[in-house]
Short mmCIF file of C-alpha atoms in Angstrom, two decimals:
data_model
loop_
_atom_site.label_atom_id
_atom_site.label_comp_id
_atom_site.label_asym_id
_atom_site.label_seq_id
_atom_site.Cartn_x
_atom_site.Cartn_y
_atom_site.Cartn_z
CA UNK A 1 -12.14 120.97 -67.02
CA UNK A 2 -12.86 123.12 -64.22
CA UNK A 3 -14.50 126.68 -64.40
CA UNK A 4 -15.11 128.72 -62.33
CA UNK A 5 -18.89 130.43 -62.06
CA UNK A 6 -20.98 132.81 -59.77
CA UNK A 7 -23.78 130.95 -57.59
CA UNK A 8 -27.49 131.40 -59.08
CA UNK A 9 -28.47 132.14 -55.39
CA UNK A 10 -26.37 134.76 -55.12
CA UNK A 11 -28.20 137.96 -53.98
CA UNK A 12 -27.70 141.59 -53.82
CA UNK A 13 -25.42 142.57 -51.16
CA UNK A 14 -27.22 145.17 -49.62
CA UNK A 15 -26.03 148.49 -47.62
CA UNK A 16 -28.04 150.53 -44.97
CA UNK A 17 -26.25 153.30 -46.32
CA UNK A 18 -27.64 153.34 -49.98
CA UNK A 19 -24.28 153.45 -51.28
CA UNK A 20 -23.17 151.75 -54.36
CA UNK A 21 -23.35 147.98 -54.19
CA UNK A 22 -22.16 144.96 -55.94
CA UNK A 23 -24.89 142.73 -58.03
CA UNK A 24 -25.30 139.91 -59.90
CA UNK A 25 -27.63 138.47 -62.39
CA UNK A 26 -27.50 135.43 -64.22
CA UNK A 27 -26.70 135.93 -67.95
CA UNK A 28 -27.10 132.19 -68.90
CA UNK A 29 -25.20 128.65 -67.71
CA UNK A 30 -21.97 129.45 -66.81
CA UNK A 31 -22.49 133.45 -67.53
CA UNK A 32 -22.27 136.50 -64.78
CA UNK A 33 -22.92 139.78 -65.34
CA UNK A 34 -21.77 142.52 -63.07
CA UNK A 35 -22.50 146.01 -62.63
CA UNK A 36 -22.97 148.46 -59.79
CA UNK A 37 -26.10 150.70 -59.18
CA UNK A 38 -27.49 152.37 -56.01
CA UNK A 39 -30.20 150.61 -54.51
CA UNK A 40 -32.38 151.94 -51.32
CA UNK A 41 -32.33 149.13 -48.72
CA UNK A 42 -34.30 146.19 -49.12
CA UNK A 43 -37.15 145.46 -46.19
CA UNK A 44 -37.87 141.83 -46.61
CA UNK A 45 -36.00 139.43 -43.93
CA UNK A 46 -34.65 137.06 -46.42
CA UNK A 47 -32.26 139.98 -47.46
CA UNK A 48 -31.20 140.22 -43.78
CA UNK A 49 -28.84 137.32 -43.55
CA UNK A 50 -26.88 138.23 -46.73
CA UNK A 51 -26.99 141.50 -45.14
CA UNK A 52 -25.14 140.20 -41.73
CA UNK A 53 -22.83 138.48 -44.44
CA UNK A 54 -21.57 141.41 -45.98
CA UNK A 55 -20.61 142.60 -42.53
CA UNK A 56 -18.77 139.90 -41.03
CA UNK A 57 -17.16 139.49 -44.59
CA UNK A 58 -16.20 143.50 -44.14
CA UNK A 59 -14.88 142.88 -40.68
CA UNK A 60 -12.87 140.13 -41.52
CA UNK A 61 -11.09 141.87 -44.32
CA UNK A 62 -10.29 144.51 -42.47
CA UNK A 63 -8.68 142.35 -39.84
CA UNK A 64 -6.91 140.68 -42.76
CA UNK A 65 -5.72 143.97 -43.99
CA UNK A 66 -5.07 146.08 -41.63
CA UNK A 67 -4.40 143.83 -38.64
CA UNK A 68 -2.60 141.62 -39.70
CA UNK A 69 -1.42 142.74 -43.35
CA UNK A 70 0.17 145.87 -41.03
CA UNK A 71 1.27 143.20 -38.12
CA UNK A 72 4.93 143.85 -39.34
CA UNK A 73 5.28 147.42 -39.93
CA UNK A 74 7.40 148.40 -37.46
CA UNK A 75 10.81 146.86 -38.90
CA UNK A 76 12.89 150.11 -39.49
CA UNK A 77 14.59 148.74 -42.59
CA UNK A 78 11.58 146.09 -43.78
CA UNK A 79 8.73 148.63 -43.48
CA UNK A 80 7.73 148.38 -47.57
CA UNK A 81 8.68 144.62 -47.68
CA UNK A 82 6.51 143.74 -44.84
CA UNK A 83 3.49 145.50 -46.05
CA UNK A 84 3.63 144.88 -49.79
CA UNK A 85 4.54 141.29 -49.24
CA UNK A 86 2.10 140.74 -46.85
CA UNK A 87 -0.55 141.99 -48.93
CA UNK A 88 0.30 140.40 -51.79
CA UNK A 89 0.15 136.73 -49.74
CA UNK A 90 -3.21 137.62 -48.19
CA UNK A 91 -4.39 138.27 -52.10
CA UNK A 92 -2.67 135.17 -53.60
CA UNK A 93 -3.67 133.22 -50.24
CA UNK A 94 -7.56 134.04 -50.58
CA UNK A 95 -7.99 133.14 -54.53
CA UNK A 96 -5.85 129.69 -53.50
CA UNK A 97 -7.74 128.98 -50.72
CA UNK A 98 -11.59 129.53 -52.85
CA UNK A 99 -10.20 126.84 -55.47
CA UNK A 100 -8.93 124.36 -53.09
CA UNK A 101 -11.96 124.42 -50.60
CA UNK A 102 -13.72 123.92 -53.98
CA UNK A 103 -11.94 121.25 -55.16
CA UNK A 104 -12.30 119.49 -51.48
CA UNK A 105 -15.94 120.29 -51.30
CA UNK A 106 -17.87 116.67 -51.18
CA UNK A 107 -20.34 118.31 -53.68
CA UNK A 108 -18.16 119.17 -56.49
CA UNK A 109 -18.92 119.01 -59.85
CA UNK A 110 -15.97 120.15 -62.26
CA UNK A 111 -17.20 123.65 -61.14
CA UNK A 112 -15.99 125.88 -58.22
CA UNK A 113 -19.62 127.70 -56.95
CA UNK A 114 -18.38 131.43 -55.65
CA UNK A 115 -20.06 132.82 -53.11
CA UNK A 116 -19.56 135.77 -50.34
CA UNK A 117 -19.26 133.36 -47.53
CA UNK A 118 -16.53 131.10 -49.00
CA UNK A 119 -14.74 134.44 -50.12
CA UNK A 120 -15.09 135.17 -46.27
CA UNK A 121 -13.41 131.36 -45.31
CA UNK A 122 -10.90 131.84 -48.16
CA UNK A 123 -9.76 135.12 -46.80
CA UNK A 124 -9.71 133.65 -42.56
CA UNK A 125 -7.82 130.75 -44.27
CA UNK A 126 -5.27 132.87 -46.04
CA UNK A 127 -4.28 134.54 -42.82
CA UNK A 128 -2.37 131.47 -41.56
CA UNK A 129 0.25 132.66 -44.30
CA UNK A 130 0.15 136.04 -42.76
CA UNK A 131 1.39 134.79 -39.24
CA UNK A 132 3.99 132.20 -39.99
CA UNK A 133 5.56 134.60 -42.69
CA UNK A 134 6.36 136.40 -39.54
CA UNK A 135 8.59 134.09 -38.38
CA UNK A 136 10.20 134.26 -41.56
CA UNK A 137 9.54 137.91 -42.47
CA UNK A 138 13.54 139.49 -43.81
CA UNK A 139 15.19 136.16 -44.59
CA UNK A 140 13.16 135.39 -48.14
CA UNK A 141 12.12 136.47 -51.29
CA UNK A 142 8.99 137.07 -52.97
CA UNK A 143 9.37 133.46 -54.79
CA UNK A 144 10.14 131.84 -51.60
CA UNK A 145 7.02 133.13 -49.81
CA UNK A 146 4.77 132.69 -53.01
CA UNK A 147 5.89 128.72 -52.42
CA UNK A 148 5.20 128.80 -48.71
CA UNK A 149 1.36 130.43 -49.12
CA UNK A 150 0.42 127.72 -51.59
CA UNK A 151 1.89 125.15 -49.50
CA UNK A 152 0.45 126.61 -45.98
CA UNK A 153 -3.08 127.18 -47.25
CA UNK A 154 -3.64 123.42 -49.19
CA UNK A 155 -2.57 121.82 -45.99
CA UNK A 156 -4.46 124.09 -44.03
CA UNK A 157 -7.76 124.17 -45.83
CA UNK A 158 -7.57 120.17 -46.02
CA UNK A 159 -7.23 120.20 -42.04
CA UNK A 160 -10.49 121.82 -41.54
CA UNK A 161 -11.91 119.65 -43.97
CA UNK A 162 -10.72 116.56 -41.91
CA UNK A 163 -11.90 118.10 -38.95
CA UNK A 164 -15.44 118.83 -40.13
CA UNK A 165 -15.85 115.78 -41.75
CA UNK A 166 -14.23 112.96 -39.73
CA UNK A 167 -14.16 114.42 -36.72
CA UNK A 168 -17.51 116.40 -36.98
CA UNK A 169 -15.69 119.63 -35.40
CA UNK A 170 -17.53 123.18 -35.73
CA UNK A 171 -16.31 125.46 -38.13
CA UNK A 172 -15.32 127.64 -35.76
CA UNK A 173 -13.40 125.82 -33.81
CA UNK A 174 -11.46 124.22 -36.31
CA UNK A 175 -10.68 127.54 -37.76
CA UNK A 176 -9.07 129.25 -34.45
CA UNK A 177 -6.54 126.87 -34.33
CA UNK A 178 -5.44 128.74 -37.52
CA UNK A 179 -3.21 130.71 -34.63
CA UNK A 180 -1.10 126.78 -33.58
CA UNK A 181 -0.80 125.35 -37.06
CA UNK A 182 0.36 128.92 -38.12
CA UNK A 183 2.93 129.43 -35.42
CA UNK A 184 4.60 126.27 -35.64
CA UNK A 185 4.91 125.73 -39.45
CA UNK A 186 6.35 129.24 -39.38
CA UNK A 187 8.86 128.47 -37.32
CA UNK A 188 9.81 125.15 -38.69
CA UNK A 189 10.64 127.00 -41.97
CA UNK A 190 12.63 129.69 -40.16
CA UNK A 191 14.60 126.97 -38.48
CA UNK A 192 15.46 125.78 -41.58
CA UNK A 193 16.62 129.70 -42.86
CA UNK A 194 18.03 131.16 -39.95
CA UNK A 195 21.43 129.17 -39.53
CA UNK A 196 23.39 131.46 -41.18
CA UNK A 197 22.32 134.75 -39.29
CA UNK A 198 24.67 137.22 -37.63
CA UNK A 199 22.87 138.42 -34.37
CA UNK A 200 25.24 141.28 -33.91
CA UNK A 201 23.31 142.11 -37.86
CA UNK A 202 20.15 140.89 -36.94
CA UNK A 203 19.67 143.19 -33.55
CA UNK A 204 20.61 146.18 -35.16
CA UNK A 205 17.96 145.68 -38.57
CA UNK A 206 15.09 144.31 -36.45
CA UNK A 207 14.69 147.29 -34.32
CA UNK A 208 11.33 148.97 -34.20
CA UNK A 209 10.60 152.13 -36.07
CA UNK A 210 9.04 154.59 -33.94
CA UNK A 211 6.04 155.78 -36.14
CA UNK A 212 5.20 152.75 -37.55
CA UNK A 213 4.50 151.09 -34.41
CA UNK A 214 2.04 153.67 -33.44
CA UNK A 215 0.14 151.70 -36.62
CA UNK A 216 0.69 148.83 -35.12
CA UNK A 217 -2.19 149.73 -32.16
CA UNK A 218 -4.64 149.46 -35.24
CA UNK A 219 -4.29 145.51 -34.37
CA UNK A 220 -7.00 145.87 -31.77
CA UNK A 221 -9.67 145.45 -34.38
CA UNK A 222 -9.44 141.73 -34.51
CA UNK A 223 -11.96 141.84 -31.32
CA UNK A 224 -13.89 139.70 -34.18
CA UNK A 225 -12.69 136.59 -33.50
CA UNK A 226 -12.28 137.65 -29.48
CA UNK A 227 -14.20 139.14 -27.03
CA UNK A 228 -13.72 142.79 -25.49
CA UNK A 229 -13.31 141.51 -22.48
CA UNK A 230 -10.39 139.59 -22.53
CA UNK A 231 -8.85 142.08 -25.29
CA UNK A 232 -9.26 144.63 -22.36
CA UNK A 233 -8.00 142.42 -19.92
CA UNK A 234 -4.57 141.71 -21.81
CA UNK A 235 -4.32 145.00 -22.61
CA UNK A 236 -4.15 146.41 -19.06
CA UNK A 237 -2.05 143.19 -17.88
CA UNK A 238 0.65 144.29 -21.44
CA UNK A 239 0.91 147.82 -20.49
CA UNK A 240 1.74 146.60 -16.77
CA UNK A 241 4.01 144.08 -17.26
CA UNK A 242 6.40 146.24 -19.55
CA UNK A 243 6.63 148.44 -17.44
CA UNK A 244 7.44 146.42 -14.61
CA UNK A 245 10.10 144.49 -16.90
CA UNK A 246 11.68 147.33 -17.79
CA UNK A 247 14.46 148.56 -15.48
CA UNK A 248 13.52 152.34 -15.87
CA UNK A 249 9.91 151.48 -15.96
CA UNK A 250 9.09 152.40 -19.71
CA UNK A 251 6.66 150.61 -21.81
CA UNK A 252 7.82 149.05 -24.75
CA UNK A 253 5.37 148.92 -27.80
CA UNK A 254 6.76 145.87 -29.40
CA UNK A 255 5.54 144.43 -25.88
CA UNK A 256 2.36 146.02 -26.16
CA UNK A 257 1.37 145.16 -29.66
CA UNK A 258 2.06 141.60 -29.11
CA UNK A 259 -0.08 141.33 -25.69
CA UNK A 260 -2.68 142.46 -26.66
CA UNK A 261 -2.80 140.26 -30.13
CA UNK A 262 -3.02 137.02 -27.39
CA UNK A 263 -5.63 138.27 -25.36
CA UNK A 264 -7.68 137.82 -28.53
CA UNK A 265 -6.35 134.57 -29.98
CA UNK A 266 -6.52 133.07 -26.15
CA UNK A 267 -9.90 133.39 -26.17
CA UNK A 268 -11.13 133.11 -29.97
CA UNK A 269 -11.26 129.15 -29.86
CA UNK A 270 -13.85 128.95 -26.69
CA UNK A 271 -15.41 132.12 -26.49
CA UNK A 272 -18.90 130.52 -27.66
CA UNK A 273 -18.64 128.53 -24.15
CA UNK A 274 -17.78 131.79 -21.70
CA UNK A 275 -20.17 132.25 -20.39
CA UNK A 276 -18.65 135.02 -17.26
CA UNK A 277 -16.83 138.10 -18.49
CA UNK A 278 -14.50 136.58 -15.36
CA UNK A 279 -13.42 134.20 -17.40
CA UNK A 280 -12.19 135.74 -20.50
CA UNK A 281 -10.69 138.37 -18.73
CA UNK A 282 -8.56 135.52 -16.83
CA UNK A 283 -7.76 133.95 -20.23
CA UNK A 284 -6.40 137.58 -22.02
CA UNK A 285 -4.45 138.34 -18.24
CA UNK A 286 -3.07 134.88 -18.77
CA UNK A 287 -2.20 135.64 -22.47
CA UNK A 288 -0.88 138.80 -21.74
CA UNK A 289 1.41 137.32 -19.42
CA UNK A 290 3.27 134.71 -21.38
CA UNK A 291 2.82 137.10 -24.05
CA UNK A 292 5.51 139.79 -22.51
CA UNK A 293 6.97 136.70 -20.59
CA UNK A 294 7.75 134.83 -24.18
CA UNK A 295 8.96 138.59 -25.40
CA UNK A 296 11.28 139.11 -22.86
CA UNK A 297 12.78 135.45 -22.95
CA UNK A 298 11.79 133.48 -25.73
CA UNK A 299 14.10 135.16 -28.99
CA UNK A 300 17.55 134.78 -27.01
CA UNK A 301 16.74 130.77 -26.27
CA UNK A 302 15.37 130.41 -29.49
CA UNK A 303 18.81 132.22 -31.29
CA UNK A 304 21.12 130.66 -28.81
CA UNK A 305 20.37 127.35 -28.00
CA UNK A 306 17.62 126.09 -31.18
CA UNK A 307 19.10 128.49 -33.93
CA UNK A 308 15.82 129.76 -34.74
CA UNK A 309 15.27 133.28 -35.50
CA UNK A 310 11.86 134.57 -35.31
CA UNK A 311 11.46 137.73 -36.61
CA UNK A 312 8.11 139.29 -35.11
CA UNK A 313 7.65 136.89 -32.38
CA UNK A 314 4.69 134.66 -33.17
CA UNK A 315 5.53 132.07 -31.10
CA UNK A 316 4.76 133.91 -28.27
CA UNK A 317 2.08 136.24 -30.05
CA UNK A 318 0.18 133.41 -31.63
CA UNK A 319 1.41 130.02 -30.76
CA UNK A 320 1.29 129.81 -26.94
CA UNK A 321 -1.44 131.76 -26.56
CA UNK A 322 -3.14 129.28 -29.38
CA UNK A 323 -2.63 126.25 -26.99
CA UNK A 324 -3.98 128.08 -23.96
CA UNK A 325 -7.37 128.86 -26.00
CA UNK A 326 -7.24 125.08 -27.31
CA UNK A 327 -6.39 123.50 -24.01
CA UNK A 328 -9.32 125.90 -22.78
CA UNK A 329 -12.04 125.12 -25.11
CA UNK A 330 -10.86 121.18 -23.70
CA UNK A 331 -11.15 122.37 -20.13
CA UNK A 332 -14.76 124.13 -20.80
CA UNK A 333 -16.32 121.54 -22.79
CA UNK A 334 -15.63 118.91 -19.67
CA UNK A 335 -17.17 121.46 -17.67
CA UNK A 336 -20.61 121.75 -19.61
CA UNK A 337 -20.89 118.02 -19.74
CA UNK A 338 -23.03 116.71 -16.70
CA UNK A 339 -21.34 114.30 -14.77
CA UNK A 340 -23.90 110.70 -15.43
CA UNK A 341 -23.74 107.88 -16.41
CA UNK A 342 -25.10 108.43 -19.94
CA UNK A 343 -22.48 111.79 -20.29
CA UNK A 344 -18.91 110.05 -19.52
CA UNK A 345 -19.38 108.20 -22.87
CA UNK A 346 -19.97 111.71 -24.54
CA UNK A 347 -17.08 113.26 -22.48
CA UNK A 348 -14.79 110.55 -23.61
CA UNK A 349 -15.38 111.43 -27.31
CA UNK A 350 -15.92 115.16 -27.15
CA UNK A 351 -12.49 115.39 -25.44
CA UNK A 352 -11.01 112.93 -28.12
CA UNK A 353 -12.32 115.28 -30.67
CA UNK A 354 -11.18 118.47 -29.05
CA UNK A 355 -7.10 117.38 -28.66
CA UNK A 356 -7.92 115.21 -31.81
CA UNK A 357 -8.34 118.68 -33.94
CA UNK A 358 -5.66 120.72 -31.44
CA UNK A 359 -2.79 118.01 -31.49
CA UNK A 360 -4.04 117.79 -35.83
CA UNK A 361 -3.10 121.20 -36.34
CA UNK A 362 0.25 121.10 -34.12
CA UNK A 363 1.49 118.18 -36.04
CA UNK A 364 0.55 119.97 -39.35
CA UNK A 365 2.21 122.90 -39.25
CA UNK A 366 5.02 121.12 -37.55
CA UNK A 367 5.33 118.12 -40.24
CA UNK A 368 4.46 120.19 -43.40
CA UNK A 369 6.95 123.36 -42.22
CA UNK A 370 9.92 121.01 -42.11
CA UNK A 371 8.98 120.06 -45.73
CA UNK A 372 8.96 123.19 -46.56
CA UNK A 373 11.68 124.43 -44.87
CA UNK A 374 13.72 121.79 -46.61
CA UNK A 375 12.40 123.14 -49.82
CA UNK A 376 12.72 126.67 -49.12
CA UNK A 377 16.35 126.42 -47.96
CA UNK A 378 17.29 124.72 -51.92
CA UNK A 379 19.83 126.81 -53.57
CA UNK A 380 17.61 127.34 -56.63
CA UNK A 381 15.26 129.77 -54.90
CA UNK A 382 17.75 132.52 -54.55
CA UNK A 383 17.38 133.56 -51.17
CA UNK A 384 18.68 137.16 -50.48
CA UNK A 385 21.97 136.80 -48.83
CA UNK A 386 22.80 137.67 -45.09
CA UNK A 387 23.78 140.96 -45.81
CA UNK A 388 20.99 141.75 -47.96
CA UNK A 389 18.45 140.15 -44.77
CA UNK A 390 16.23 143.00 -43.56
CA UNK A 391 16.83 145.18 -45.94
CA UNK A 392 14.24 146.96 -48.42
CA UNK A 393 16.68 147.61 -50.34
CA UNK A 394 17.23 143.68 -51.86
CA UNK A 395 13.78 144.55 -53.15
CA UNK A 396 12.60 147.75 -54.21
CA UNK A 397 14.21 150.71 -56.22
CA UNK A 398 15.04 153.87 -54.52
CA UNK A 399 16.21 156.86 -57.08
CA UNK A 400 17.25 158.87 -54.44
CA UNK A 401 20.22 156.23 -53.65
CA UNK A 402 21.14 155.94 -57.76
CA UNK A 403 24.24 157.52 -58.88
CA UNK A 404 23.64 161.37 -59.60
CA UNK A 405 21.53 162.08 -57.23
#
């Protein structure tokens, strides 16, 4: 029976700062204690990598929280859905994702070994629920989307295995395409849950809340897994664009939000190889580009002609922008690669590798979201009905609507 237990090298996560810090000691097999006590910094080096831990495991929390936990906070009517489902996914998607990269680990022994960095995995892993639900965001309930995390992060943590382990792919690169396999298993479910839409409905729920889109700018902190560079780069290029789109040349911030989001997924898959800020400031104009391009029109092709509703616009927020980073990190590793007679062998496989793990995580979310989609769309789940779509309302209480009041 598997148990789950605390790693015996687990060490002290430290803080410059001296504030109060998490600690573990080993009570015995299969025993943790933890307390909390303030502790003055340590100076020996072996505490410095678990000290660089703690702060990439910070960062990417708070990208997981605020960026994208807050991505959909701008629906007028969906503002408390959006956040308090979203966080609740992120939650349920991080303590899924530690057991099943656990269970898939080639080392384990009935036990899952916890430790900060496959908390940090667990929690990257988890946000592929947090992009496709925004495809879906409005047109499900809590049960539905409970179904579709599970399902999204087992397939998901199982492709990275296969890439690491058959097709001896880096971590990292295997975990950006988080953004294609997201996008497109999103919208495979929505296709699935969006036939029975009104638009006339639809336009007038979706629309963006004025003050909760000036949150929405707080999505600039997932430079993390970008560089500044092409972050700044899309920014400038969203900002432009909208305004030249717009017949009395006025910005719009659902625009802007979105750019600059692809400036920093463009580049996230081959920003180890960039080498010239040139060059990732190229990849986030590009992004920003079919970013606003996709915004202003993507949704009436996709209603129209597909009947596909996407709700906060991933595909062209995460999805395109996805394959340009993928189809980049292709284009750059042919590049590096000198051009002998020894190297076309090694091209030849590197680039098999490369679309191998891209055209994997395509095929994924595309396969495994029309399962679920199929699923999903069952009358047993309950979905909300189309009146009810959008609407916080369907979910929460609010006494100031009751009867007496």
């Amino acid at each position: 029976m598997p148990f789950l237990t605390h790693s015996p090298s687990s060490q002290t996560l430290w803080r410059s700062s001296g504030v109060r810090v998490l600690r573990t000691t080993s009570g015995g097999p299969g025993v943790t204690r933890w307390f909390g006590e303030h502790q003055s910094p340590p100076t020996s080096q072996h505490a410095r990598p678990c000290a660089f831990l703690s702060e990439v495991f910070q960062d990417v929390t708070i990208v997981a929280a605020l960026g994208f936990g807050f991505l959909n906070l701008s629906l007028r009517r969906y503002g408390w859905s959006s956040v308090a489902f979203n966080l609740f996914l992120l939650a349920l998607g991080v303590q899924w994702a530690v057991l099943m990269d656990g269970f898939l680990d080639q080392h384990f022994q009935n036990k899952v070994v916890i430790k900060l960095s496959r908390i940090k995995l667990a929690t990257m892993s988890a946000m592929s629920v947090l992009i496709s639900v925004g495809a879906v965001l409005g047109k499900t309930n809590l049960l539905q989307l409970t179904l579709m995390a599970l399902v999204e992060v087992t397939v998901f943590v199982t492709m990275m295995m296969i890439d690491r382990h058959y097709l001896n792919v880096d971590a990292h690169v295997s975990m950006m395409h988080i953004h294609v396999f997201a996008t497109y298993f999103g919208l495979m479910v929505a296709w699935f849950l969006s036939r029975s839409l009104n638009e006339t409905v639809v336009q007038e729920k979706t629309q963006t809340e004025k003050r909760s889109s000036l949150f929405t700018m707080l999505e600039r902190k997932n430079a993390v897994f970008s560089t500044y560079y092409a972050l700044a780069a899309s920014t400038v290029t969203a900002i432009s664009v909208s305004v030249l789109a717009h017949s009395q040349r006025k910005i719009n911030m659902t625009h802007i939000h979105n750019a600059v989001l692809a400036g920093g997924v463009a580049v996230g898959t081959s920003c180890h190889l960039i080498t010239s800020p040139w060059l990732a400031m190229v990849l986030g104009f590009m992004a920003g580009l079919i970013s606003i391009g996709g915004a202003l029109c993507l949704p009436g092709y996709f209603n129209q002609v597909l009947g596909t509703h996407d709700t906060c616009g991933v595909h062209y927020t995460f999805g395109l922008p996805g394959l340009l980073g993928g189809i980049t990190y292709i284009l750059l590793i042919i590049y590096e690669v000198n051009w002998t007679t020894k190297s076309i062998s090694r091209i030849d496989i590197q680039l098999f590798f490369g679309a191998g793990t891209l055209s994997l995580a395509m095929a994924s979310g595309l396969i495994t979201g029309v399962l679920t989609g199929l699923i999903l769309s069952l009358k047993i789940f309950k979905a909300p009905p189309a009146a009810k779509h959008f609407d916080d309302q369907a979910f929460w209480e609010f006494p100031h609507l009751a009867t007496g009041f």
